[in-house]
Every structure is written in structure tokens, then in C-alpha cells.
């Protein structure tokens, strides 16, 4: 597994399981990485488009940041017109995917009680561990938001209610 981060976070992401760490301030990931099965796209625009370059044939880009595709529209029961609009929105991504012999799919993240319960079991078993940057008491929720806005959190920022 490979990821991008700043040099200051390299040890953290290695401890979380990354085999290869790219310092995005010094290297372009598309110049270093090759033949991956999948990319989880979390940055829109050009970065998402460059993700297609690092896949092996039949790989997939799963995007959390869009654009949504026609398959997403069909899975949500949208009418033909909306599905067509989504097809148009994702046309460039699908064209890039086809050109490279890979797939593109939009992954819609939504709250799901069953999935959250499963994650809870994985946490309890120690199979996964959260990275918690900072915990704020409820009366400092405004400060927590200001901290998040700085974009420097290394993990989750929690506002504790009790």
C-alpha cells in the first residue's frame, strides 16, 4: 500500500500500514508509483486524473470526491434524465479509465448503522485503530472547529459531549 503525505507524517502513515510513502512536497506520486490495483481518490481535479496513471490494467479508481457516475445514479433510483446528467459529469473520468484499460467508480459515503457496528467490532478486536489528534470538551467546540480549519490535524479531532 502506498500513500502521500508530508515528511513529518511519514512515520505515522508507516505505522498505519503504508509500505511506500511519497512526500508530496518533494515528489509527484504519478512519477513514482506504478502497477497498483486500486486508488482511493480523496483529492479532486488534476490529482484524481493523475491517479489513473499508476494503475495496472483492470485496476480501479474509487473516488470519494466525484464526479458521481451513472452507476451511482442508477443505484440511487434516479430517473433517466438524472442518470444521463451524471454520465455527462463523469464522461472525462470514464474516458480516461477506458483509455488506460481501468475502471472509474464514484463511492458515495453515507451513514450506515450496520457498517458502523462492524467497524465498532473491528475497533474492539484491535484490528483497526483510530488516530486521534486532539480531544476538545464540548464547551470548546468552536476552538475545535478553528483547529480543524487550519488543516493540520493528524487524525480525528473529537468534541467530547460527556
mmCIF file of C-alpha atoms in Angstrom:
data_model
loop_
_atom_site.group_PDB
_atom_site.id
_atom_site.type_symbol
_atom_site.label_atom_id
_atom_site.label_comp_id
_atom_site.label_asym_id
_atom_site.label_seq_id
_atom_site.Cartn_x
_atom_site.Cartn_y
_atom_site.Cartn_z
ATOM 1 C CA UNK A 1 0.000 0.000 0.000
ATOM 2 C CA UNK A 2 1.260 3.453 -0.873
ATOM 3 C CA UNK A 3 0.200 6.912 0.231
ATOM 4 C CA UNK A 4 1.167 10.551 0.004
ATOM 5 C CA UNK A 5 1.845 12.783 2.990
ATOM 6 C CA UNK A 6 4.317 15.374 4.198
ATOM 7 C CA UNK A 7 7.675 14.215 5.549
ATOM 8 C CA UNK A 8 6.553 14.986 9.091
ATOM 9 C CA UNK A 9 3.791 12.374 8.878
ATOM 10 C CA UNK A 10 5.822 9.617 7.188
ATOM 11 C CA UNK A 11 6.402 7.583 10.357
ATOM 12 C CA UNK A 12 2.736 7.837 11.317
ATOM 13 C CA UNK A 13 1.451 6.511 7.980
ATOM 14 C CA UNK A 14 4.072 3.732 8.000
ATOM 15 C CA UNK A 15 2.833 2.705 11.459
ATOM 16 C CA UNK A 16 -0.664 2.525 9.969
ATOM 17 C CA UNK A 17 0.493 0.084 7.283
ATOM 18 C CA UNK A 18 1.831 2.095 4.356
ATOM 19 C CA UNK A 19 4.657 0.269 2.568
ATOM 20 C CA UNK A 20 5.568 3.199 0.369
ATOM 21 C CA UNK A 21 5.338 6.833 1.435
ATOM 22 C CA UNK A 22 5.580 9.678 -1.064
ATOM 23 C CA UNK A 23 6.419 13.135 0.267
ATOM 24 C CA UNK A 24 4.019 15.223 -1.825
ATOM 25 C CA UNK A 25 6.132 18.321 -1.197
ATOM 26 C CA UNK A 26 9.123 16.760 -2.967
ATOM 27 C CA UNK A 27 7.726 14.174 -5.384
ATOM 28 C CA UNK A 28 4.780 13.704 -7.689
ATOM 29 C CA UNK A 29 3.084 10.392 -6.875
ATOM 30 C CA UNK A 30 2.425 9.671 -10.544
ATOM 31 C CA UNK A 31 6.185 9.779 -11.222
ATOM 32 C CA UNK A 32 6.952 7.221 -8.506
ATOM 33 C CA UNK A 33 4.079 4.744 -8.223
ATOM 34 C CA UNK A 34 3.246 2.029 -10.779
ATOM 35 C CA UNK A 35 1.067 -1.063 -11.172
ATOM 36 C CA UNK A 36 -1.343 -0.604 -8.291
ATOM 37 C CA UNK A 37 -4.672 -2.432 -8.221
ATOM 38 C CA UNK A 38 -6.730 0.448 -6.850
ATOM 39 C CA UNK A 39 -6.653 4.118 -5.923
ATOM 40 C CA UNK A 40 -8.925 5.671 -3.320
ATOM 41 C CA UNK A 41 -9.360 9.195 -4.655
ATOM 42 C CA UNK A 42 -9.748 11.815 -1.945
ATOM 43 C CA UNK A 43 -8.454 14.874 -3.785
ATOM 44 C CA UNK A 44 -10.484 16.229 -6.730
ATOM 45 C CA UNK A 45 -9.369 17.671 -10.049
ATOM 46 C CA UNK A 46 -5.965 17.053 -11.583
ATOM 47 C CA UNK A 47 -4.815 14.826 -8.717
ATOM 48 C CA UNK A 48 -7.737 12.490 -9.344
ATOM 49 C CA UNK A 49 -6.985 12.422 -13.072
ATOM 50 C CA UNK A 50 -3.312 11.593 -12.418
ATOM 51 C CA UNK A 51 -4.415 8.602 -10.328
ATOM 52 C CA UNK A 52 -5.234 6.662 -13.496
ATOM 53 C CA UNK A 53 -1.528 6.679 -14.429
ATOM 54 C CA UNK A 54 -0.462 4.486 -11.516
ATOM 55 C CA UNK A 55 -2.884 1.605 -12.076
ATOM 56 C CA UNK A 56 -2.216 -1.723 -13.693
ATOM 57 C CA UNK A 57 -4.684 -2.969 -16.335
ATOM 58 C CA UNK A 58 -8.146 -3.700 -14.924
ATOM 59 C CA UNK A 59 -7.379 -1.529 -11.861
ATOM 60 C CA UNK A 60 -9.914 0.893 -10.444
ATOM 61 C CA UNK A 61 -10.108 4.468 -9.194
ATOM 62 C CA UNK A 62 -12.701 4.722 -6.419
ATOM 63 C CA UNK A 63 -13.429 8.393 -5.912
ATOM 64 C CA UNK A 64 -14.888 9.885 -2.759
ATOM 65 C CA UNK A 65 -14.799 13.368 -4.273
ATOM 66 C CA UNK A 66 -16.577 12.899 -7.581
ATOM 67 C CA UNK A 67 -17.720 13.364 -10.111
ATOM 68 C CA UNK A 68 -20.613 10.972 -9.474
ATOM 69 C CA UNK A 69 -21.178 8.482 -12.292
ATOM 70 C CA UNK A 70 -24.236 6.954 -13.952
ATOM 71 C CA UNK A 71 -23.901 3.755 -11.903
ATOM 72 C CA UNK A 72 -24.282 5.864 -8.766
ATOM 73 C CA UNK A 73 -27.438 7.444 -10.177
ATOM 74 C CA UNK A 74 -28.919 4.052 -11.058
ATOM 75 C CA UNK A 75 -28.065 2.646 -7.616
ATOM 76 C CA UNK A 76 -29.923 5.552 -6.003
ATOM 77 C CA UNK A 77 -33.008 5.024 -8.198
ATOM 78 C CA UNK A 78 -32.625 8.289 -10.112
ATOM 79 C CA UNK A 79 -34.665 8.870 -13.243
ATOM 80 C CA UNK A 80 -33.200 8.547 -16.745
ATOM 81 C CA UNK A 81 -32.522 12.281 -17.082
ATOM 82 C CA UNK A 82 -30.530 12.446 -13.829
ATOM 83 C CA UNK A 83 -28.577 9.288 -14.719
ATOM 84 C CA UNK A 84 -27.746 10.876 -18.074
ATOM 85 C CA UNK A 85 -26.588 14.091 -16.361
ATOM 86 C CA UNK A 86 -24.307 12.040 -14.084
ATOM 87 C CA UNK A 87 -22.978 10.181 -17.119
ATOM 88 C CA UNK A 88 -22.099 13.557 -18.664
ATOM 89 C CA UNK A 89 -20.454 14.758 -15.447
ATOM 90 C CA UNK A 90 -18.242 11.665 -15.266
ATOM 91 C CA UNK A 91 -17.562 11.402 -19.007
ATOM 92 C CA UNK A 92 -13.948 12.648 -18.765
ATOM 93 C CA UNK A 93 -13.127 10.234 -15.954
ATOM 94 C CA UNK A 94 -14.685 7.320 -17.789
ATOM 95 C CA UNK A 95 -12.819 8.283 -20.968
ATOM 96 C CA UNK A 96 -9.514 8.349 -19.044
ATOM 97 C CA UNK A 97 -10.335 4.989 -17.490
ATOM 98 C CA UNK A 98 -11.187 3.375 -20.814
ATOM 99 C CA UNK A 99 -8.032 4.783 -22.450
ATOM 100 C CA UNK A 100 -5.891 3.104 -19.751
ATOM 101 C CA UNK A 101 -7.896 -0.128 -19.538
ATOM 102 C CA UNK A 102 -9.090 0.548 -15.987
ATOM 103 C CA UNK A 103 -12.354 1.488 -14.252
ATOM 104 C CA UNK A 104 -13.732 4.575 -12.559
ATOM 105 C CA UNK A 105 -16.372 4.487 -9.849
ATOM 106 C CA UNK A 106 -17.805 7.105 -7.535
ATOM 107 C CA UNK A 107 -18.111 5.875 -3.960
ATOM 108 C CA UNK A 108 -20.862 7.640 -2.038
ATOM 109 C CA UNK A 109 -20.116 7.702 1.681
ATOM 110 C CA UNK A 110 -23.204 7.741 3.847
ATOM 111 C CA UNK A 111 -24.108 6.811 7.426
ATOM 112 C CA UNK A 112 -24.898 3.113 7.745
ATOM 113 C CA UNK A 113 -25.685 1.651 11.162
ATOM 114 C CA UNK A 114 -24.712 -1.918 10.198
ATOM 115 C CA UNK A 115 -21.353 -0.781 8.830
ATOM 116 C CA UNK A 116 -20.698 1.352 11.908
ATOM 117 C CA UNK A 117 -21.455 -1.656 14.146
ATOM 118 C CA UNK A 118 -18.974 -3.723 12.110
ATOM 119 C CA UNK A 119 -16.347 -1.005 12.472
ATOM 120 C CA UNK A 120 -17.046 -0.966 16.197
ATOM 121 C CA UNK A 121 -16.293 -4.701 16.361
ATOM 122 C CA UNK A 122 -13.045 -4.201 14.418
ATOM 123 C CA UNK A 123 -12.057 -1.443 16.856
ATOM 124 C CA UNK A 124 -12.889 -3.628 19.860
ATOM 125 C CA UNK A 125 -10.834 -6.511 18.413
ATOM 126 C CA UNK A 126 -7.890 -4.211 17.754
ATOM 127 C CA UNK A 127 -7.954 -4.948 14.003
ATOM 128 C CA UNK A 128 -8.056 -1.247 13.295
ATOM 129 C CA UNK A 129 -7.056 1.651 15.460
ATOM 130 C CA UNK A 130 -8.158 5.238 15.187
ATOM 131 C CA UNK A 131 -5.661 8.048 15.058
ATOM 132 C CA UNK A 132 -6.867 10.753 17.406
ATOM 133 C CA UNK A 133 -5.140 14.098 17.098
ATOM 134 C CA UNK A 134 -6.921 16.081 19.783
ATOM 135 C CA UNK A 135 -9.933 15.904 22.091
ATOM 136 C CA UNK A 136 -11.865 19.063 22.971
ATOM 137 C CA UNK A 137 -14.508 19.387 25.684
ATOM 138 C CA UNK A 138 -17.944 20.350 24.395
ATOM 139 C CA UNK A 139 -17.656 23.921 25.642
ATOM 140 C CA UNK A 140 -14.616 24.335 23.322
ATOM 141 C CA UNK A 141 -16.390 23.157 20.170
ATOM 142 C CA UNK A 142 -15.695 26.498 18.482
ATOM 143 C CA UNK A 143 -11.965 26.075 19.146
ATOM 144 C CA UNK A 144 -12.146 22.534 17.753
ATOM 145 C CA UNK A 145 -13.629 23.850 14.503
ATOM 146 C CA UNK A 146 -10.965 26.555 14.300
ATOM 147 C CA UNK A 147 -8.302 23.876 14.803
ATOM 148 C CA UNK A 148 -9.804 21.766 12.001
ATOM 149 C CA UNK A 149 -9.902 24.754 9.660
ATOM 150 C CA UNK A 150 -6.119 25.063 9.928
ATOM 151 C CA UNK A 151 -5.880 21.733 8.069
ATOM 152 C CA UNK A 152 -3.018 20.401 10.178
ATOM 153 C CA UNK A 153 -4.783 17.707 12.212
ATOM 154 C CA UNK A 154 -3.020 14.338 12.193
ATOM 155 C CA UNK A 155 -6.042 12.126 12.680
ATOM 156 C CA UNK A 156 -9.502 12.754 14.070
ATOM 157 C CA UNK A 157 -10.478 15.737 16.144
ATOM 158 C CA UNK A 158 -13.074 14.834 18.752
ATOM 159 C CA UNK A 159 -15.559 17.011 20.597
ATOM 160 C CA UNK A 160 -16.409 15.172 23.796
ATOM 161 C CA UNK A 161 -20.011 15.602 24.918
ATOM 162 C CA UNK A 162 -19.757 13.990 28.371
#
